[in-house]
Short mmCIF file of C-alpha atoms and ligand atoms in Angstrom, two decimals:
data_model
loop_
_atom_site.label_atom_id
_atom_site.label_comp_id
_atom_site.label_asym_id
_atom_site.label_seq_id
_atom_site.Cartn_x
_atom_site.Cartn_y
_atom_site.Cartn_z
CA UNK A 179 32.17 29.79 23.04
CA UNK A 180 33.01 28.00 19.64
CA UNK A 181 30.71 28.01 16.60
CA UNK A 182 29.84 24.14 17.38
CA UNK A 183 27.31 22.60 15.29
CA UNK A 184 23.71 22.11 16.36
CA UNK A 185 21.89 20.16 17.58
CA UNK A 186 23.98 19.54 20.73
CA UNK A 187 21.58 16.99 22.16
CA UNK A 188 20.20 13.74 20.75
CA UNK A 189 21.27 10.50 18.94
CA UNK A 190 24.13 10.86 16.49
CA UNK A 191 23.69 8.80 13.47
CA UNK A 192 26.76 9.93 11.48
CA UNK A 193 29.27 8.40 13.76
CA UNK A 194 30.08 4.83 12.93
CA UNK A 195 29.39 2.67 16.14
CA UNK A 196 32.26 0.33 15.20
CA UNK A 197 34.79 2.99 15.47
CA UNK A 198 33.68 3.91 18.85
CA UNK A 199 33.40 0.38 19.88
CA UNK A 200 37.17 -0.24 18.63
CA UNK A 201 38.22 2.80 20.75
CA UNK A 202 36.59 1.51 23.81
CA UNK A 203 38.34 -1.79 23.44
CA UNK A 204 41.62 -0.11 23.61
CA UNK A 205 41.14 1.86 26.74
CA UNK A 206 42.03 1.02 30.37
CA UNK A 207 38.76 2.31 31.90
CA UNK A 208 36.25 0.19 29.71
CA UNK A 209 35.08 -2.49 32.09
CA UNK A 210 33.19 -4.67 29.30
CA UNK A 211 36.27 -5.98 27.69
CA UNK A 212 36.07 -9.79 27.23
CA UNK A 213 32.19 -9.38 27.08
CA UNK A 214 30.52 -9.51 23.58
CA UNK A 215 29.07 -6.08 23.06
CA UNK A 216 28.00 -3.62 20.35
CA UNK A 217 27.55 0.13 20.38
CA UNK A 218 23.77 0.33 20.35
CA UNK A 219 23.62 4.22 20.38
CA UNK A 220 25.92 7.28 20.34
CA UNK A 221 24.04 10.09 22.17
CA UNK A 222 25.31 13.76 22.04
CA UNK A 223 24.96 15.46 25.38
CA UNK A 224 26.14 18.94 24.31
CA UNK A 225 29.19 21.02 23.75
CA UNK A 226 31.53 22.04 26.45
CA UNK A 227 31.68 25.86 26.54
CA UNK A 228 34.88 27.76 26.97
CA UNK A 229 36.99 26.57 23.87
CA UNK A 230 39.45 28.97 22.84
CA UNK A 231 41.58 29.72 19.76
CA UNK A 232 44.37 27.28 18.94
CA UNK A 233 42.36 24.52 20.61
CA UNK A 234 39.88 22.01 19.12
CA UNK A 235 37.05 23.52 16.91
CA UNK A 236 34.56 21.92 19.28
CA UNK A 237 34.46 19.73 22.32
CA UNK A 238 31.22 17.77 22.25
CA UNK A 239 30.47 15.26 24.98
CA UNK A 240 28.71 11.88 24.30
CA UNK A 241 27.05 9.13 26.08
CA UNK A 242 27.70 5.79 24.39
CA UNK A 243 25.23 2.91 25.05
CA UNK A 244 26.49 -0.48 24.86
CA UNK A 245 24.46 -3.64 24.60
CA UNK A 246 25.96 -7.04 25.61
CA UNK A 247 25.01 -10.26 23.86
CA UNK A 248 25.95 -12.44 26.93
CA UNK A 249 22.65 -11.41 28.66
CA UNK A 250 19.50 -13.18 27.21
CA UNK A 251 17.34 -10.55 25.11
CA UNK A 252 14.73 -8.82 27.13
CA UNK A 253 16.57 -9.55 30.48
CA UNK A 254 17.96 -6.43 32.33
CA UNK A 255 20.93 -8.52 33.76
CA UNK A 256 22.51 -11.91 33.43
CA UNK A 257 22.80 -14.77 36.10
CA UNK A 258 25.82 -13.13 37.76
CA UNK A 259 24.43 -9.66 37.92
CA UNK A 260 26.21 -8.36 34.86
CA UNK A 261 24.13 -5.71 33.07
CA UNK A 262 22.66 -5.95 29.69
CA UNK A 263 23.07 -2.31 28.77
CA UNK A 264 25.67 0.05 30.02
CA UNK A 265 26.28 3.73 29.32
CA UNK A 266 29.73 5.29 29.05
CA UNK A 267 30.83 8.96 28.96
CA UNK A 268 33.10 9.82 25.93
CA UNK A 269 34.00 13.49 25.52
CA UNK A 270 35.39 14.23 22.06
CA UNK A 271 37.55 16.82 20.79
CA UNK A 272 37.18 17.88 17.14
CA UNK A 273 40.10 19.17 15.05
CA UNK A 274 40.09 20.24 11.37
CA UNK A 275 43.61 18.95 10.90
CA UNK A 276 45.34 15.99 12.40
CA UNK A 277 46.99 16.65 15.56
CA UNK A 278 50.14 14.33 15.97
CA UNK A 279 50.71 15.07 19.77
CA UNK A 280 47.18 13.42 20.23
CA UNK A 281 47.94 10.30 18.04
CA UNK A 282 47.49 7.94 21.06
CA UNK A 283 44.00 9.25 21.69
CA UNK A 284 42.85 9.17 18.09
CA UNK A 285 39.34 7.82 17.79
CA UNK A 286 38.46 8.34 13.98
CA UNK A 287 37.65 10.86 11.49
CA UNK A 288 34.33 11.58 9.80
CA UNK A 289 32.17 14.30 8.21
CA UNK A 290 30.55 16.44 11.11
CA UNK A 291 27.50 18.49 10.17
CA UNK A 292 28.30 22.11 10.39
CA UNK A 293 32.06 21.43 10.80
CA UNK A 294 33.11 19.29 7.70
CA UNK A 295 35.62 16.63 8.06
CA UNK A 296 37.18 16.40 11.57
CA UNK A 297 39.76 14.35 13.36
CA UNK A 298 38.28 13.16 16.57
CA UNK A 299 40.19 12.60 19.80
CA UNK A 300 39.41 11.57 23.39
CA UNK A 301 39.14 14.79 24.92
CA UNK A 302 40.63 13.92 28.28
CA UNK A 303 43.93 13.50 26.66
CA UNK A 304 43.84 17.03 25.09
CA UNK A 305 45.04 19.87 27.32
CA UNK A 306 43.45 22.40 24.97
CA UNK A 307 40.10 20.74 25.21
CA UNK A 308 40.33 20.16 29.07
CA UNK A 309 41.31 23.86 29.49
CA UNK A 310 37.61 24.60 28.07
CA UNK A 311 36.34 22.57 31.26
CA UNK A 312 38.54 24.49 33.49
CA UNK A 313 37.65 28.01 32.27
CA UNK A 314 33.96 27.05 32.64
CA UNK A 315 34.50 26.05 36.21
CA UNK A 316 36.34 29.29 36.91
CA UNK A 317 33.58 31.30 35.45
CA UNK A 318 31.10 29.35 37.58
CA UNK A 319 32.73 30.58 40.96
CA UNK A 320 30.99 33.91 41.49
CA UNK A 321 27.46 32.56 41.10
CA UNK A 322 28.11 28.96 42.17
CA UNK A 323 27.08 27.56 38.97
CA UNK A 324 27.45 28.19 35.09
CA UNK A 325 24.53 26.72 33.21
CA UNK A 326 24.84 26.40 29.32
CA UNK A 327 21.27 26.49 28.13
CA UNK A 328 22.27 25.19 24.66
CA UNK A 329 23.86 22.04 25.90
CA UNK A 330 22.06 21.44 29.29
CA UNK A 331 25.43 21.25 31.03
CA UNK A 332 25.72 22.99 34.49
CA UNK A 333 29.12 23.56 35.86
CA UNK A 334 28.69 23.84 39.77
CA UNK A 335 31.25 25.11 42.22
CA UNK A 336 31.47 24.96 46.07
CA UNK A 337 32.56 28.28 47.94
CA UNK A 338 35.98 28.78 49.56
CA UNK A 339 38.29 27.07 46.83
CA UNK A 340 39.82 29.10 44.10
CA UNK A 341 41.24 27.54 40.83
CA UNK A 342 43.76 29.00 38.46
CA UNK A 343 41.91 28.99 34.92
CA UNK A 344 45.43 28.88 33.09
CA UNK A 345 46.91 25.90 34.97
CA UNK A 346 48.13 23.33 32.57
CA UNK A 347 45.79 20.31 32.02
CA UNK A 348 47.45 16.87 32.00
CA UNK A 349 45.90 13.28 32.09
CA UNK A 350 46.78 11.42 35.32
CA UNK A 351 48.81 8.47 34.62
CA UNK A 352 47.09 6.09 36.93
CA UNK A 353 43.63 6.03 35.22
CA UNK A 354 41.58 3.09 36.31
CA UNK A 355 37.86 2.92 35.94
CA UNK A 356 37.48 6.56 35.35
CA UNK A 357 39.87 9.23 33.88
CA UNK A 358 41.27 11.96 35.88
CA UNK A 359 42.80 15.05 34.64
CA UNK A 360 45.10 17.24 36.68
CA UNK A 361 44.84 21.09 36.44
CA UNK A 362 48.43 22.29 37.47
CA UNK A 363 49.05 21.23 41.05
CA UNK A 364 45.85 22.23 42.55
CA UNK A 365 42.84 20.59 41.16
CA UNK A 366 41.92 17.28 39.53
CA UNK A 367 38.86 16.55 37.41
CA UNK A 368 37.60 13.01 37.68
CA UNK A 369 35.66 12.33 34.59
CA UNK A 370 33.21 9.23 35.26
CA UNK A 371 33.27 6.77 32.52
CA UNK A 372 30.40 4.47 33.35
CA UNK A 373 27.47 6.30 34.10
CA UNK A 374 23.87 5.91 35.53
CA UNK A 375 21.45 8.75 36.03
CA UNK A 376 20.94 10.08 39.41
CA UNK A 377 23.18 11.36 42.22
CA UNK A 378 26.82 10.11 41.96
CA UNK A 379 27.83 8.80 45.31
CA UNK A 380 31.39 10.06 45.02
CA UNK A 381 30.07 13.45 44.49
CA UNK A 382 27.33 13.31 47.08
CA UNK A 383 29.62 12.07 49.77
CA UNK A 384 32.41 14.43 49.12
CA UNK A 385 29.99 17.38 49.16
CA UNK A 386 28.69 16.45 52.66
CA UNK A 387 32.24 15.69 53.91
CA UNK A 388 33.68 18.84 52.35
CA UNK A 389 30.93 21.24 53.68
CA UNK A 390 31.48 19.53 57.11
CA UNK A 391 35.15 20.43 57.06
CA UNK A 392 36.29 16.74 57.24
CA UNK A 393 39.99 16.63 57.12
CA UNK A 394 40.09 12.99 55.77
CA UNK A 395 39.09 13.62 52.16
CA UNK A 396 40.26 15.66 49.27
CA UNK A 397 37.92 18.59 49.30
CA UNK A 398 35.33 18.95 46.68
CA UNK A 399 35.58 22.04 44.42
CA UNK A 400 32.74 21.19 42.04
CA UNK A 401 31.12 19.04 39.61
CA UNK A 402 29.18 18.89 36.31
CA UNK A 403 25.63 17.86 35.88
CA UNK A 404 23.56 17.35 32.65
CA UNK A 405 19.76 17.26 32.45
CA UNK A 406 18.39 14.94 29.89
CA UNK A 407 16.03 17.26 27.78
CA UNK A 408 13.34 14.58 27.48
CA UNK A 409 13.16 12.81 30.73
CA UNK A 410 14.63 15.54 32.98
CA UNK A 411 16.90 13.19 34.70
CA UNK A 412 20.16 14.49 36.09
CA UNK A 413 23.31 12.65 35.11
CA UNK A 414 26.51 13.64 37.06
CA UNK A 415 29.34 13.68 34.67
CA UNK A 416 32.58 14.75 36.42
CA UNK A 417 33.98 15.93 39.80
CA UNK A 418 36.43 18.74 40.45
CA UNK A 419 38.53 18.12 43.50
CA UNK A 420 41.42 19.27 45.45
CA UNK A 421 44.73 17.62 44.23
CA UNK A 422 46.63 16.11 47.14
CA UNK A 423 50.18 17.05 46.05
CA UNK A 424 52.02 15.33 48.79
CA UNK A 425 50.07 12.11 48.60
CA UNK A 426 51.62 8.57 48.67
CA UNK A 427 49.33 5.61 47.88
CA UNK A 428 48.38 3.66 51.01
CA UNK A 429 48.72 0.33 49.22
CA UNK A 430 52.33 1.08 47.93
CA UNK A 431 53.40 2.23 51.40
CA UNK A 432 52.09 -0.96 52.94
CA UNK A 433 53.95 -3.03 50.34
CA UNK A 434 57.19 -1.05 51.13
CA UNK A 435 56.58 -1.68 54.76
CA UNK A 436 56.37 -5.50 54.08
CA UNK A 437 59.53 -5.50 51.86
CA UNK A 438 61.41 -3.80 54.65
CA UNK A 439 60.40 -6.37 56.98
CA UNK A 440 61.18 -9.31 54.57
CA UNK A 441 64.61 -7.98 53.90
CA UNK A 442 65.52 -8.84 57.44
CA UNK A 443 63.27 -11.69 58.54
CA UNK A 444 65.10 -12.00 61.82
CA UNK A 445 63.61 -8.74 63.05
CA UNK A 446 60.02 -8.79 64.35
CA UNK A 447 57.43 -6.66 62.72
CA UNK A 448 57.19 -4.43 65.89
CA UNK A 449 60.94 -3.66 65.76
CA UNK A 450 61.26 -3.31 61.85
CA UNK A 451 62.12 0.03 60.38
CA UNK A 452 59.11 -0.30 58.25
CA UNK A 453 56.66 -0.85 60.94
CA UNK A 454 53.20 -0.03 59.80
CA UNK A 455 51.35 -0.04 63.12
CA UNK A 456 51.43 3.79 63.56
CA UNK A 457 49.96 4.33 60.13
CA UNK A 458 47.35 1.68 60.84
CA UNK A 459 46.34 3.62 64.00
CA UNK A 460 46.04 6.84 62.17
CA UNK A 461 43.95 5.06 59.29
CA UNK A 462 41.57 3.73 61.99
CA UNK A 463 41.01 7.17 63.39
CA UNK A 464 40.56 8.71 59.94
CA UNK A 465 37.90 6.00 59.10
CA UNK A 466 36.09 6.62 62.42
CA UNK A 467 35.80 10.32 61.81
CA UNK A 468 34.56 9.91 58.16
CA UNK A 469 31.97 7.30 59.45
CA UNK A 470 30.93 9.75 62.36
CA UNK A 471 30.48 12.54 59.88
CA UNK A 472 28.54 10.52 57.48
CA UNK A 473 26.26 9.14 60.14
CA UNK A 474 25.66 12.75 61.50
CA UNK A 475 24.77 14.19 57.84
CA UNK A 476 23.02 11.29 56.22
CA UNK A 477 21.51 9.72 59.34
CA UNK A 478 21.43 6.11 60.34
CA UNK A 479 18.83 3.31 59.71
CA UNK A 480 18.47 -0.23 60.82
CA UNK A 481 18.78 -3.60 58.99
CA UNK A 482 17.68 -6.94 60.19
CA UNK A 483 20.73 -9.12 60.99
CA UNK A 484 18.94 -12.31 59.85
CA UNK A 485 18.29 -10.71 56.38
CA UNK A 486 21.92 -9.69 56.24
CA UNK A 487 23.10 -13.25 57.00
CA UNK A 488 20.67 -14.50 54.14
CA UNK A 489 22.04 -11.98 51.75
CA UNK A 490 25.67 -12.86 52.46
CA UNK A 491 24.64 -16.44 51.92
CA UNK A 492 23.04 -15.59 48.52
CA UNK A 493 26.15 -13.63 47.51
CA UNK A 494 28.22 -16.73 48.28
CA UNK A 495 25.90 -18.84 46.11
CA UNK A 496 26.24 -16.47 43.16
CA UNK A 497 30.02 -16.22 43.65
CA UNK A 498 30.52 -20.01 43.77
CA UNK A 499 28.87 -20.21 40.31
CA UNK A 500 31.94 -18.21 39.16
CA UNK A 501 34.46 -19.73 41.48
CA UNK A 502 33.67 -23.50 41.93
CA UNK A 503 36.54 -23.66 44.50
CA UNK A 504 34.35 -21.86 46.97
CA UNK A 505 32.00 -24.83 47.38
CA UNK A 506 34.34 -26.85 49.72
CA UNK A 507 34.14 -23.98 51.99
CA UNK A 508 30.40 -23.19 51.89
CA UNK A 509 29.61 -24.79 55.20
CA UNK A 510 32.10 -22.99 57.24
CA UNK A 511 31.20 -19.61 55.44
CA UNK A 512 27.55 -20.12 56.01
CA UNK A 513 28.29 -20.69 59.71
CA UNK A 514 30.26 -17.42 59.88
CA UNK A 515 27.42 -15.47 58.17
CA UNK A 516 24.64 -17.35 60.30
CA UNK A 517 26.50 -16.38 63.49
CA UNK A 518 25.16 -12.79 63.11
CA UNK A 519 21.53 -13.85 62.38
CA UNK A 520 20.40 -13.48 66.09
CA UNK A 521 21.74 -9.99 66.48
CA UNK A 522 18.42 -8.28 66.05
CA UNK A 523 18.54 -4.82 64.19
CA UNK A 524 21.94 -3.70 63.20
CA UNK A 525 22.67 0.07 62.73
CA UNK A 526 23.39 0.93 59.13
CA UNK A 527 24.57 4.24 57.49
CA UNK A 528 26.10 5.58 54.24
CA UNK A 529 29.57 4.03 53.98
CA UNK A 530 32.57 3.92 51.58
CA UNK A 531 31.52 0.59 50.30
CA UNK A 532 34.84 -0.64 48.54
CA UNK A 533 37.41 0.40 50.97
CA UNK A 534 40.89 -0.90 50.71
CA UNK A 535 44.51 0.44 51.05
CA UNK A 536 44.46 1.54 47.40
CA UNK A 537 41.68 4.00 48.29
CA UNK A 538 43.85 5.68 51.01
CA UNK A 539 46.43 8.40 50.41
CA UNK A 540 48.88 9.45 52.90
CA UNK A 541 49.55 13.15 52.87
CA UNK A 542 51.73 15.39 54.84
CA UNK A 543 48.50 16.31 56.70
CA UNK A 544 47.32 12.91 57.53
CA UNK A 545 45.42 9.98 55.70
CA UNK A 546 42.84 10.99 53.02
CA UNK A 547 40.22 8.37 51.80
CA UNK A 548 39.13 8.49 48.13
CA UNK A 549 36.76 7.07 45.72
CA UNK A 550 33.43 6.84 47.39
CA UNK A 551 31.78 5.19 44.31
CA UNK A 552 31.25 1.78 46.15
CA UNK A 553 31.85 -1.68 44.47
CA UNK A 554 32.33 -1.24 40.81
CA UNK A 555 30.15 -4.36 39.84
CA UNK A 556 27.11 -3.10 41.76
CA UNK A 557 24.29 -1.02 40.33
CA UNK A 558 23.93 2.67 41.51
CA UNK A 559 20.85 1.77 43.60
CA UNK A 560 22.77 -0.78 45.41
CA UNK A 561 25.89 1.26 46.08
CA UNK A 562 24.03 4.07 47.78
CA UNK A 563 22.02 1.78 50.19
CA UNK A 564 23.01 2.12 53.97
CA UNK A 565 25.30 -0.57 55.18
CA UNK A 566 27.10 -1.43 58.47
CA UNK A 567 30.26 0.47 58.95
CA UNK A 568 31.73 -2.88 59.67
CA UNK A 569 31.80 -3.37 55.78
CA UNK A 570 34.51 -0.75 55.46
CA UNK A 571 36.48 -2.04 58.47
CA UNK A 572 36.51 -5.32 56.94
CA UNK A 573 37.55 -4.10 53.63
CA UNK A 574 40.74 -2.61 55.38
CA UNK A 575 41.31 -5.71 57.26
CA UNK A 576 41.37 -7.70 54.12
CA UNK A 577 43.76 -5.33 52.62
CA UNK A 578 46.14 -5.68 55.57
CA UNK A 579 45.98 -9.53 54.81
CA UNK A 580 46.68 -9.01 51.02
CA UNK A 581 49.78 -6.81 51.49
CA UNK A 582 52.23 -9.47 52.79
CA UNK A 583 50.80 -12.11 50.46
CA UNK A 584 51.33 -9.97 47.43
CA UNK A 585 54.99 -9.06 48.42
CA UNK A 586 55.57 -12.92 49.08
CA UNK A 587 54.35 -13.94 45.49
CA UNK A 588 57.41 -12.31 43.87
CA UNK A 589 59.90 -12.63 46.89
CA UNK A 590 59.44 -16.40 46.90
CA UNK A 591 60.62 -16.58 43.34
CA UNK A 592 64.17 -15.27 44.27
CA UNK A 593 64.40 -16.83 47.75
CA UNK A 594 62.13 -20.03 48.02
CA UNK A 595 63.90 -21.18 51.10
CA UNK A 596 62.99 -18.25 53.19
CA UNK A 597 59.19 -18.80 52.80
CA UNK A 598 58.60 -20.35 56.29
CA UNK A 599 60.51 -17.57 58.10
CA UNK A 600 58.76 -14.85 56.08
CA UNK A 601 55.30 -16.48 56.73
CA UNK A 602 55.70 -15.85 60.52
CA UNK A 603 56.69 -12.34 59.90
CA UNK A 604 53.81 -11.76 57.41
CA UNK A 605 51.24 -12.97 60.00
CA UNK A 606 52.67 -10.65 62.60
CA UNK A 607 52.69 -7.72 60.33
CA UNK A 608 49.06 -8.27 59.23
CA UNK A 609 47.88 -8.96 62.75
CA UNK A 610 49.67 -5.91 64.14
CA UNK A 611 48.22 -3.62 61.42
CA UNK A 612 44.76 -5.20 62.09
CA UNK A 613 44.76 -4.80 65.83
CA UNK A 614 46.08 -1.24 65.80
CA UNK A 615 43.61 -0.24 63.02
CA UNK A 616 40.62 -1.77 65.16
CA UNK A 617 41.64 -0.24 68.39
CA UNK A 618 42.00 3.18 66.86
CA UNK A 619 38.64 2.74 64.99
CA UNK A 620 36.74 1.44 67.99
CA UNK A 621 38.53 3.47 70.60
CA UNK A 622 39.24 0.50 72.60
CA UNK A 623 37.81 -3.04 72.93
CA UNK A 624 35.72 -4.85 70.24
CA UNK A 625 32.69 -6.58 71.67
CA UNK A 626 31.94 -10.11 71.09
CA UNK A 627 29.01 -9.10 68.89
CA UNK A 628 30.83 -6.66 66.92
CA UNK A 629 33.60 -9.36 66.39
CA UNK A 630 30.98 -11.71 64.97
CA UNK A 631 29.64 -9.08 62.68
CA UNK A 632 33.10 -8.10 61.65
CA UNK A 633 33.94 -11.76 60.89
CA UNK A 634 30.91 -12.10 58.69
CA UNK A 635 31.82 -8.94 56.79
CA UNK A 636 35.47 -10.10 56.31
CA UNK A 637 34.26 -13.47 54.94
CA UNK A 638 31.87 -11.75 52.50
CA UNK A 639 34.46 -9.41 51.32
CA UNK A 640 37.01 -12.40 50.80
CA UNK A 641 34.26 -14.11 48.91
CA UNK A 642 33.73 -11.06 46.68
CA UNK A 643 37.40 -10.87 46.17
CA UNK A 644 37.49 -14.44 44.74
CA UNK A 645 35.23 -13.21 42.05
CA UNK A 646 37.04 -10.10 41.37
CA UNK A 647 40.39 -11.86 41.20
CA UNK A 648 38.95 -14.59 38.81
CA UNK A 649 37.65 -11.85 36.47
CA UNK A 650 40.54 -9.40 36.69
CA UNK A 651 43.81 -11.07 37.79
CA UNK A 652 43.28 -14.89 37.83
CA UNK A 653 46.85 -15.55 39.13
CA UNK A 654 45.88 -13.70 42.39
CA UNK A 655 42.80 -15.68 43.28
CA UNK A 656 44.75 -17.90 45.59
CA UNK A 657 45.11 -14.81 47.94
CA UNK A 658 41.39 -14.65 48.88
CA UNK A 659 40.92 -18.28 48.54
CA UNK A 660 43.43 -18.95 51.31
CA UNK A 661 41.40 -16.53 53.40
CA UNK A 662 38.24 -18.17 52.69
CA UNK A 663 39.76 -21.60 53.64
CA UNK A 664 41.00 -20.22 56.93
CA UNK A 665 37.67 -18.72 57.71
CA UNK A 666 35.94 -22.00 56.66
CA UNK A 667 38.23 -24.04 59.03
CA UNK A 668 37.67 -21.79 62.09
N1 LIG B 788 42.48 14.18 45.14
C1 LIG B 788 43.51 13.47 44.71
N2 LIG B 788 44.77 13.82 44.85
C2 LIG B 788 45.80 13.05 44.33
N3 LIG B 788 45.60 11.83 43.96
C3 LIG B 788 44.35 11.35 43.84
C4 LIG B 788 43.28 12.13 44.29
N4 LIG B 788 42.20 11.25 44.14
C5 LIG B 788 42.59 10.11 43.83
N5 LIG B 788 43.90 10.12 43.52
C6 LIG B 788 44.79 9.10 43.03
O1 LIG B 788 44.12 8.70 41.80
C7 LIG B 788 44.00 7.11 41.85
C8 LIG B 788 42.53 6.75 41.23
O2 LIG B 788 41.67 7.49 41.90
P1 LIG B 788 40.12 7.03 42.10
O3 LIG B 788 39.28 7.88 42.71
O4 LIG B 788 40.27 5.66 43.03
O5 LIG B 788 39.73 6.69 40.52
P2 LIG B 788 39.08 5.28 39.85
O6 LIG B 788 37.57 5.44 40.29
O7 LIG B 788 39.40 5.57 38.53
O8 LIG B 788 39.72 4.09 40.60
C9 LIG B 788 43.84 6.86 43.30
O9 LIG B 788 44.25 5.52 43.61
C10 LIG B 788 44.92 7.98 44.02
O10 LIG B 788 46.16 7.29 43.84
O1 LIG B 789 39.70 0.17 43.47
P1 LIG B 789 38.36 -0.46 43.04
O2 LIG B 789 37.29 0.24 43.37
O3 LIG B 789 38.31 -0.73 41.42
O4 LIG B 789 38.39 -1.90 43.58
C1 LIG B 789 38.51 -3.21 43.09
O5 LIG B 789 39.80 -3.35 42.74
C2 LIG B 789 40.69 -3.64 43.89
C3 LIG B 789 42.14 -3.90 43.39
O6 LIG B 789 42.67 -2.87 42.70
C4 LIG B 789 40.31 -4.79 44.84
O7 LIG B 789 41.03 -4.89 45.95
C5 LIG B 789 41.60 -6.06 46.20
O8 LIG B 789 43.06 -5.96 45.78
C6 LIG B 789 43.74 -5.00 46.72
C7 LIG B 789 45.24 -5.08 46.22
O9 LIG B 789 45.27 -4.77 44.85
C8 LIG B 789 43.64 -5.26 48.23
O10 LIG B 789 44.33 -4.27 48.91
C9 LIG B 789 42.25 -5.36 48.57
O11 LIG B 789 42.13 -5.71 49.91
C10 LIG B 789 41.49 -6.38 47.71
O12 LIG B 789 40.03 -6.45 48.02
C11 LIG B 789 38.77 -4.43 45.12
O13 LIG B 789 38.46 -5.63 45.99
C12 LIG B 789 37.99 -4.28 43.93
O14 LIG B 789 36.57 -3.93 44.33
#
């Protein structure tokens, strides 16, 4: 363990909040870009044990509290549900001298009590700093946990999976809302960025599915808890998981399949070399198994169908405030939601909550579903609520609709004349994937009531996507808007 300075826990006054704010604005994972914010507090949550010679003089983890000025003072959230205060995890590696190899992850330099002037870097970019995490996880194996009393950090391990304490750490290139570090080719550490106290659904669900031996997820190896010294709340910081070495992203595979189809529009989707129906079938089977295991271990509950229809209607109202183009489809959408209202009590359970092809990985041993954190914009309390499994099914159906439309966006620039022919193939591809997926998921026929419920979830998801695209990729908003229009007309 290093000679890191005390205290390990508490507000940090000597770090300039503007330096941290500037760094957040430069990262991919910070979701508050574009909103007016200030860093209202930097809170130190302890040092990571296991640092070694040649590495940083200390690895100190921090929670950064942000306050947004676009929510009226005193309110917890704004009109569109955006939160007034958010907390992000920022682990820092401290070096006495500048480390040129880490220039891209440089945050600032300041005088650190007990350490003197230090150069400070985002620790997830530093293999030496991340090796400290890995060594501590390794030490935790025998007992199942390594608790560092000084810092309040607890490294937990599940039995049955060994990790190499010397494997090289490297940051995963595709970081999105979190940061993922690979340890050799065996394990990955997902460092959650936006945090809330309480059980993290990604860890919770992976633990249940791993202990149940479910083959359709990456096995959970361990995770890190931090106990707030004053409130006693548990904050879950990171998740250690099996690295799926042979994985190909489901979304990329689907796009490739559509490209193969479009390159020869004379050939029907069923005869195309890139046919996706078989994969869609296997995906449906995988989701069925995951849902069954979740229902078995977390149990099921019931939800009033009328309340669900009303909730979807309210979500539409909030979305229309952000995307005015939804207004003209309001009637048709409300009809679709309203059709479920007389279904009495619906069965609900823990679900993925934000399932799409980008959350699926095809490995040599079949499909794996990742990222059980739920919709990123929702609060934790909302994300862990039981919901109908049809929400996840609808997410996948929307994704099958997206894939050909995304390919067409760029294809049509080079070949505008072929649009009509490709449209027919695109519809064929999407319908084929949807049908195969559904048949595999249900094991046969979809009843009329199930179809009505599914249609409502598909419409609800498409409405959500219009907001997501408006905020994140405005040039894509036509994709879900077109779906909304088709639903509204039907
Ligand atoms: N266990 C794993 N093995 C290999 N790649 C993975 C694994 N888990 C996730 N990935 C890849 O990392 C990407 C980001 O992971 P995800 O859990 O979705 O993080 P985020 O919450 O940042 O979106 C995924 O799209 C997937 O391609
Ligand atoms: O992966 P996240 O949990 O961050 O999910 C969000 O981003 C997704 C995009 O990356 C978004 O998905 C939408 O776009 C996908 C294509 O990029 C498409 O396959 C999905 O069907 C569509 O919903 C997701 O909605 C959003 O929550």
